[in-house]
mmCIF file of C-alpha atoms in Angstrom:
data_model
loop_
_atom_site.group_PDB
_atom_site.id
_atom_site.type_symbol
_atom_site.label_atom_id
_atom_site.label_comp_id
_atom_site.label_asym_id
_atom_site.label_seq_id
_atom_site.Cartn_x
_atom_site.Cartn_y
_atom_site.Cartn_z
ATOM 1 C CA UNK A 22 53.896 17.927 -43.922
ATOM 2 C CA UNK A 23 52.709 17.163 -40.481
ATOM 3 C CA UNK A 24 53.593 19.582 -37.373
ATOM 4 C CA UNK A 25 52.877 19.294 -33.994
ATOM 5 C CA UNK A 26 53.531 22.695 -31.520
ATOM 6 C CA UNK A 27 53.183 22.493 -28.016
ATOM 7 C CA UNK A 28 51.843 25.630 -26.261
ATOM 8 C CA UNK A 29 51.018 26.504 -22.694
ATOM 9 C CA UNK A 30 52.004 28.093 -19.452
ATOM 10 C CA UNK A 31 55.714 27.952 -18.981
ATOM 11 C CA UNK A 32 55.587 28.217 -14.802
ATOM 12 C CA UNK A 33 53.052 26.592 -13.165
ATOM 13 C CA UNK A 34 53.016 26.934 -8.852
ATOM 14 C CA UNK A 35 52.986 24.012 -7.021
ATOM 15 C CA UNK A 36 49.586 22.378 -6.211
ATOM 16 C CA UNK A 37 47.956 23.741 -9.473
ATOM 17 C CA UNK A 38 46.582 22.330 -12.979
ATOM 18 C CA UNK A 39 49.288 22.136 -15.683
ATOM 19 C CA UNK A 40 47.550 22.874 -18.706
ATOM 20 C CA UNK A 41 49.002 22.173 -22.098
ATOM 21 C CA UNK A 42 47.578 21.987 -26.301
ATOM 22 C CA UNK A 43 49.231 20.845 -29.054
ATOM 23 C CA UNK A 44 48.255 21.949 -32.384
ATOM 24 C CA UNK A 45 48.211 19.677 -35.121
ATOM 25 C CA UNK A 46 49.213 20.872 -38.860
ATOM 26 C CA UNK A 47 49.096 19.145 -41.932
ATOM 27 C CA UNK A 48 46.827 16.330 -40.826
ATOM 28 C CA UNK A 49 43.529 16.195 -39.293
ATOM 29 C CA UNK A 50 43.281 15.041 -35.705
ATOM 30 C CA UNK A 51 39.947 13.325 -36.780
ATOM 31 C CA UNK A 52 41.733 10.825 -38.539
ATOM 32 C CA UNK A 53 41.167 7.164 -37.450
ATOM 33 C CA UNK A 54 44.829 6.381 -38.606
ATOM 34 C CA UNK A 55 46.643 7.954 -35.219
ATOM 35 C CA UNK A 56 46.749 7.774 -31.754
ATOM 36 C CA UNK A 57 47.875 11.470 -29.974
ATOM 37 C CA UNK A 58 50.205 11.364 -27.464
ATOM 38 C CA UNK A 59 51.854 13.119 -24.656
ATOM 39 C CA UNK A 60 55.702 12.312 -23.498
ATOM 40 C CA UNK A 61 57.731 14.399 -21.235
ATOM 41 C CA UNK A 62 61.373 14.703 -19.993
ATOM 42 C CA UNK A 63 62.855 15.902 -17.015
ATOM 43 C CA UNK A 64 66.132 18.113 -17.428
ATOM 44 C CA UNK A 65 69.057 15.588 -18.178
ATOM 45 C CA UNK A 66 66.660 12.668 -17.854
ATOM 46 C CA UNK A 67 65.090 9.947 -20.150
ATOM 47 C CA UNK A 68 61.915 9.873 -21.816
ATOM 48 C CA UNK A 69 58.233 9.274 -20.002
ATOM 49 C CA UNK A 70 55.316 8.195 -21.739
ATOM 50 C CA UNK A 71 52.373 9.916 -20.201
ATOM 51 C CA UNK A 72 49.542 8.841 -22.119
ATOM 52 C CA UNK A 73 47.585 8.642 -25.556
ATOM 53 C CA UNK A 74 44.162 9.953 -26.872
ATOM 54 C CA UNK A 75 42.118 8.663 -30.063
ATOM 55 C CA UNK A 76 39.392 10.710 -31.861
ATOM 56 C CA UNK A 77 36.575 8.428 -30.457
ATOM 57 C CA UNK A 78 37.512 9.443 -26.758
ATOM 58 C CA UNK A 79 39.483 6.359 -26.045
ATOM 59 C CA UNK A 80 42.282 7.058 -23.416
ATOM 60 C CA UNK A 81 44.930 5.456 -22.133
ATOM 61 C CA UNK A 82 47.577 6.616 -19.455
ATOM 62 C CA UNK A 83 50.495 5.936 -17.533
ATOM 63 C CA UNK A 84 49.459 4.046 -14.492
ATOM 64 C CA UNK A 85 51.970 6.428 -12.706
ATOM 65 C CA UNK A 86 50.107 9.424 -13.795
ATOM 66 C CA UNK A 87 46.567 8.086 -14.030
ATOM 67 C CA UNK A 88 45.252 9.776 -11.198
ATOM 68 C CA UNK A 89 46.258 13.411 -11.928
ATOM 69 C CA UNK A 90 46.074 13.672 -15.721
ATOM 70 C CA UNK A 91 43.606 13.985 -18.251
ATOM 71 C CA UNK A 92 43.892 14.189 -21.960
ATOM 72 C CA UNK A 93 40.950 15.287 -24.915
ATOM 73 C CA UNK A 94 40.483 16.321 -28.309
ATOM 74 C CA UNK A 95 39.317 19.323 -30.030
ATOM 75 C CA UNK A 96 38.626 18.462 -33.320
ATOM 76 C CA UNK A 97 37.132 21.994 -34.236
ATOM 77 C CA UNK A 98 40.606 23.517 -33.792
ATOM 78 C CA UNK A 99 42.582 20.531 -34.823
ATOM 79 C CA UNK A 100 44.188 20.502 -31.144
ATOM 80 C CA UNK A 101 44.645 17.690 -28.185
ATOM 81 C CA UNK A 102 44.838 19.042 -24.694
ATOM 82 C CA UNK A 103 47.079 17.970 -21.535
ATOM 83 C CA UNK A 104 45.916 18.417 -17.982
ATOM 84 C CA UNK A 105 47.783 17.242 -14.977
ATOM 85 C CA UNK A 106 46.370 18.379 -11.567
ATOM 86 C CA UNK A 107 48.105 18.736 -8.196
ATOM 87 C CA UNK A 108 51.588 18.979 -9.975
ATOM 88 C CA UNK A 109 54.433 19.042 -7.806
ATOM 89 C CA UNK A 110 58.552 19.855 -8.387
ATOM 90 C CA UNK A 111 59.044 16.456 -10.156
ATOM 91 C CA UNK A 112 56.242 17.066 -12.419
ATOM 92 C CA UNK A 113 59.117 19.857 -14.046
ATOM 93 C CA UNK A 114 60.146 18.762 -17.529
ATOM 94 C CA UNK A 115 59.667 19.289 -20.892
ATOM 95 C CA UNK A 116 56.727 18.013 -22.438
ATOM 96 C CA UNK A 117 56.527 16.442 -26.280
ATOM 97 C CA UNK A 118 53.595 15.721 -28.042
ATOM 98 C CA UNK A 119 53.342 13.227 -30.702
ATOM 99 C CA UNK A 120 51.634 11.008 -33.215
ATOM 100 C CA UNK A 121 51.282 7.558 -32.692
ATOM 101 C CA UNK A 122 50.588 5.525 -35.782
ATOM 102 C CA UNK A 123 47.472 2.755 -35.705
ATOM 103 C CA UNK A 124 47.543 -0.047 -36.095
ATOM 104 C CA UNK A 125 51.567 0.139 -35.724
ATOM 105 C CA UNK A 126 51.790 1.614 -32.474
ATOM 106 C CA UNK A 127 55.160 3.757 -33.390
ATOM 107 C CA UNK A 128 55.800 7.578 -32.513
ATOM 108 C CA UNK A 129 56.528 9.163 -36.176
ATOM 109 C CA UNK A 130 56.361 12.905 -35.789
ATOM 110 C CA UNK A 131 56.780 14.800 -32.454
ATOM 111 C CA UNK A 132 56.522 18.872 -31.491
ATOM 112 C CA UNK A 133 59.454 20.261 -30.495
ATOM 113 C CA UNK A 134 58.281 20.432 -26.961
ATOM 114 C CA UNK A 135 57.502 22.703 -24.356
ATOM 115 C CA UNK A 136 59.299 23.418 -20.921
ATOM 116 C CA UNK A 137 56.744 23.582 -18.027
ATOM 117 C CA UNK A 138 58.717 24.427 -14.705
ATOM 118 C CA UNK A 139 57.015 23.617 -11.063
ATOM 119 C CA UNK A 140 57.520 26.289 -8.826
ATOM 120 C CA UNK A 141 55.768 29.346 -6.520
ATOM 121 C CA UNK B 20 55.004 -2.544 -17.253
ATOM 122 C CA UNK B 21 57.854 -3.606 -19.675
ATOM 123 C CA UNK B 22 61.157 -2.647 -18.664
ATOM 124 C CA UNK B 23 63.816 -1.319 -21.160
ATOM 125 C CA UNK B 24 67.273 -1.797 -20.333
ATOM 126 C CA UNK B 25 70.173 -0.470 -23.017
ATOM 127 C CA UNK B 26 74.030 -0.882 -22.525
ATOM 128 C CA UNK B 27 75.788 0.510 -22.256
ATOM 129 C CA UNK B 28 74.784 4.229 -20.760
ATOM 130 C CA UNK B 29 77.814 5.945 -23.023
ATOM 131 C CA UNK B 30 79.965 5.417 -25.855
ATOM 132 C CA UNK B 31 82.846 7.185 -27.280
ATOM 133 C CA UNK B 32 83.577 6.000 -30.888
ATOM 134 C CA UNK B 33 86.467 7.284 -33.186
ATOM 135 C CA UNK B 34 84.956 8.933 -36.401
ATOM 136 C CA UNK B 35 84.129 6.558 -38.972
ATOM 137 C CA UNK B 36 84.186 3.805 -36.381
ATOM 138 C CA UNK B 37 81.277 1.574 -35.469
ATOM 139 C CA UNK B 38 78.939 2.132 -32.647
ATOM 140 C CA UNK B 39 76.716 -0.593 -31.063
ATOM 141 C CA UNK B 40 73.608 -0.269 -28.754
ATOM 142 C CA UNK B 41 71.948 -2.760 -26.940
ATOM 143 C CA UNK B 42 68.876 -3.215 -25.858
ATOM 144 C CA UNK B 43 67.036 -5.503 -23.514
ATOM 145 C CA UNK B 44 63.413 -5.890 -22.867
ATOM 146 C CA UNK B 45 62.041 -7.299 -19.870
ATOM 147 C CA UNK B 46 59.715 -9.541 -21.557
ATOM 148 C CA UNK B 47 59.133 -10.629 -25.468
ATOM 149 C CA UNK B 48 57.764 -7.686 -27.910
ATOM 150 C CA UNK B 49 57.614 -10.190 -31.188
ATOM 151 C CA UNK B 50 54.036 -10.424 -31.702
ATOM 152 C CA UNK B 51 53.963 -14.106 -33.004
ATOM 153 C CA UNK B 52 50.552 -13.644 -35.446
ATOM 154 C CA UNK B 53 52.285 -11.166 -37.638
ATOM 155 C CA UNK B 54 56.387 -12.237 -36.522
ATOM 156 C CA UNK B 55 56.673 -8.394 -36.043
ATOM 157 C CA UNK B 56 58.818 -7.152 -33.086
ATOM 158 C CA UNK B 57 56.883 -3.703 -31.647
ATOM 159 C CA UNK B 58 60.693 -1.813 -30.672
ATOM 160 C CA UNK B 59 61.449 1.477 -31.761
ATOM 161 C CA UNK B 60 64.649 3.591 -31.521
ATOM 162 C CA UNK B 61 65.009 7.068 -31.317
ATOM 163 C CA UNK B 62 67.888 9.757 -32.152
ATOM 164 C CA UNK B 63 67.797 13.074 -29.849
ATOM 165 C CA UNK B 64 70.245 15.597 -30.072
ATOM 166 C CA UNK B 65 71.032 18.314 -27.971
ATOM 167 C CA UNK B 66 67.536 20.658 -27.550
ATOM 168 C CA UNK B 67 65.793 18.592 -30.000
ATOM 169 C CA UNK B 68 62.866 16.001 -29.907
ATOM 170 C CA UNK B 69 63.489 12.760 -30.509
ATOM 171 C CA UNK B 70 63.383 11.705 -34.007
ATOM 172 C CA UNK B 71 62.501 8.230 -35.186
ATOM 173 C CA UNK B 72 65.275 6.116 -36.680
ATOM 174 C CA UNK B 73 63.778 2.572 -36.883
ATOM 175 C CA UNK B 74 60.503 1.086 -36.407
ATOM 176 C CA UNK B 75 59.681 -3.001 -36.261
ATOM 177 C CA UNK B 76 63.240 -3.001 -34.851
ATOM 178 C CA UNK B 77 65.163 -3.134 -38.222
ATOM 179 C CA UNK B 78 62.530 -1.048 -40.893
ATOM 180 C CA UNK B 79 64.512 2.337 -41.498
ATOM 181 C CA UNK B 80 62.235 5.777 -41.489
ATOM 182 C CA UNK B 81 62.051 7.623 -44.238
ATOM 183 C CA UNK B 82 65.183 10.152 -44.810
ATOM 184 C CA UNK B 83 67.338 8.107 -42.334
ATOM 185 C CA UNK B 84 70.548 7.484 -43.574
ATOM 186 C CA UNK B 85 71.788 3.419 -44.158
ATOM 187 C CA UNK B 86 74.869 3.985 -41.802
ATOM 188 C CA UNK B 87 72.255 3.168 -39.250
ATOM 189 C CA UNK B 88 70.546 -0.538 -38.997
ATOM 190 C CA UNK B 89 68.540 -2.219 -36.501
ATOM 191 C CA UNK B 90 68.297 -6.083 -35.513
ATOM 192 C CA UNK B 91 67.163 -8.411 -32.671
ATOM 193 C CA UNK B 92 64.130 -10.251 -31.881
ATOM 194 C CA UNK B 93 62.291 -11.199 -28.974
ATOM 195 C CA UNK B 94 63.792 -9.605 -25.995
ATOM 196 C CA UNK B 95 67.073 -8.581 -27.364
ATOM 197 C CA UNK B 96 67.712 -5.625 -29.918
ATOM 198 C CA UNK B 97 70.721 -3.740 -31.166
ATOM 199 C CA UNK B 98 71.093 -0.672 -33.132
ATOM 200 C CA UNK B 99 74.558 -0.268 -35.043
ATOM 201 C CA UNK B 100 75.783 2.976 -36.779
ATOM 202 C CA UNK B 101 78.630 1.391 -38.951
ATOM 203 C CA UNK B 102 80.285 4.740 -39.796
ATOM 204 C CA UNK B 103 79.799 7.229 -37.196
ATOM 205 C CA UNK B 104 80.076 10.775 -38.213
ATOM 206 C CA UNK B 105 79.751 13.914 -36.079
ATOM 207 C CA UNK B 106 76.290 14.596 -36.639
ATOM 208 C CA UNK B 107 75.472 11.499 -34.954
ATOM 209 C CA UNK B 108 76.448 12.904 -31.486
ATOM 210 C CA UNK B 109 73.173 12.106 -29.644
ATOM 211 C CA UNK B 110 71.613 10.448 -26.883
ATOM 212 C CA UNK B 111 69.763 7.320 -28.531
ATOM 213 C CA UNK B 112 66.492 5.275 -26.843
ATOM 214 C CA UNK B 113 65.007 2.035 -27.490
ATOM 215 C CA UNK B 114 61.356 2.150 -26.716
ATOM 216 C CA UNK B 115 58.538 -0.792 -27.105
ATOM 217 C CA UNK B 116 55.201 -0.368 -28.300
ATOM 218 C CA UNK B 117 54.060 -3.570 -27.734
ATOM 219 C CA UNK B 118 51.509 -2.595 -24.888
ATOM 220 C CA UNK B 119 50.774 0.279 -22.630
ATOM 221 C CA UNK B 120 52.199 1.644 -21.093
ATOM 222 C CA UNK B 121 54.488 2.601 -23.787
ATOM 223 C CA UNK B 122 57.845 2.883 -22.096
ATOM 224 C CA UNK B 123 61.477 3.749 -23.205
ATOM 225 C CA UNK B 124 65.133 2.425 -22.327
ATOM 226 C CA UNK B 125 66.956 4.925 -20.225
ATOM 227 C CA UNK B 126 68.935 6.216 -23.260
ATOM 228 C CA UNK B 127 72.843 5.739 -24.606
ATOM 229 C CA UNK B 128 75.130 9.035 -25.254
ATOM 230 C CA UNK B 129 77.273 8.630 -28.321
ATOM 231 C CA UNK B 130 80.447 10.877 -28.104
ATOM 232 C CA UNK B 131 83.347 11.479 -30.430
ATOM 233 C CA UNK B 132 86.677 9.988 -29.021
#
């Protein structure tokens, strides 16, 4: 059974960098059959796609976040990571990691989500 | 970006009755070379992550009850719950995976009347 688990600080100060990691179990992150993605959800609001990373290093980002976001993969730990720089209160949200199938493209597995609050 | 618009924003349905949610995309998500609609539906219960219900607009994901069905093509899609159960109270989202950035509808909240 595939499982994804987000981890990282729950509180980040404004202007600093938000860093989260998603640990994958039950599957190899080195598989060429998936993209590894991040989606966020502010409290009481809808879902926003942040971006995705492929094992080969290819990435795609949301245009609205592209200048501040970096995704990466660590095959030795079966993890992938998200960094968002220069955060503001608008970046406060529950952050989900998810697996996207290739070549189909739909999200079939999600992590439980982790709340990140941006506040001084 | 493809804009996904759902209607209604919320609906209240009696137990055992039908619930219908609509989703419209700002451009077609039908890929003509394989005649597939790149459209998924998700269910999100309070405090939980989204759960994949439907992909390819009408294919139920593993373990999804057959009271959930998806239909539509091109730019207009529908999610139907044929007989609403108490455990179906949730917010439902449509999402296109035709291109990037991936985009979601704003969500439809389903409650019991």
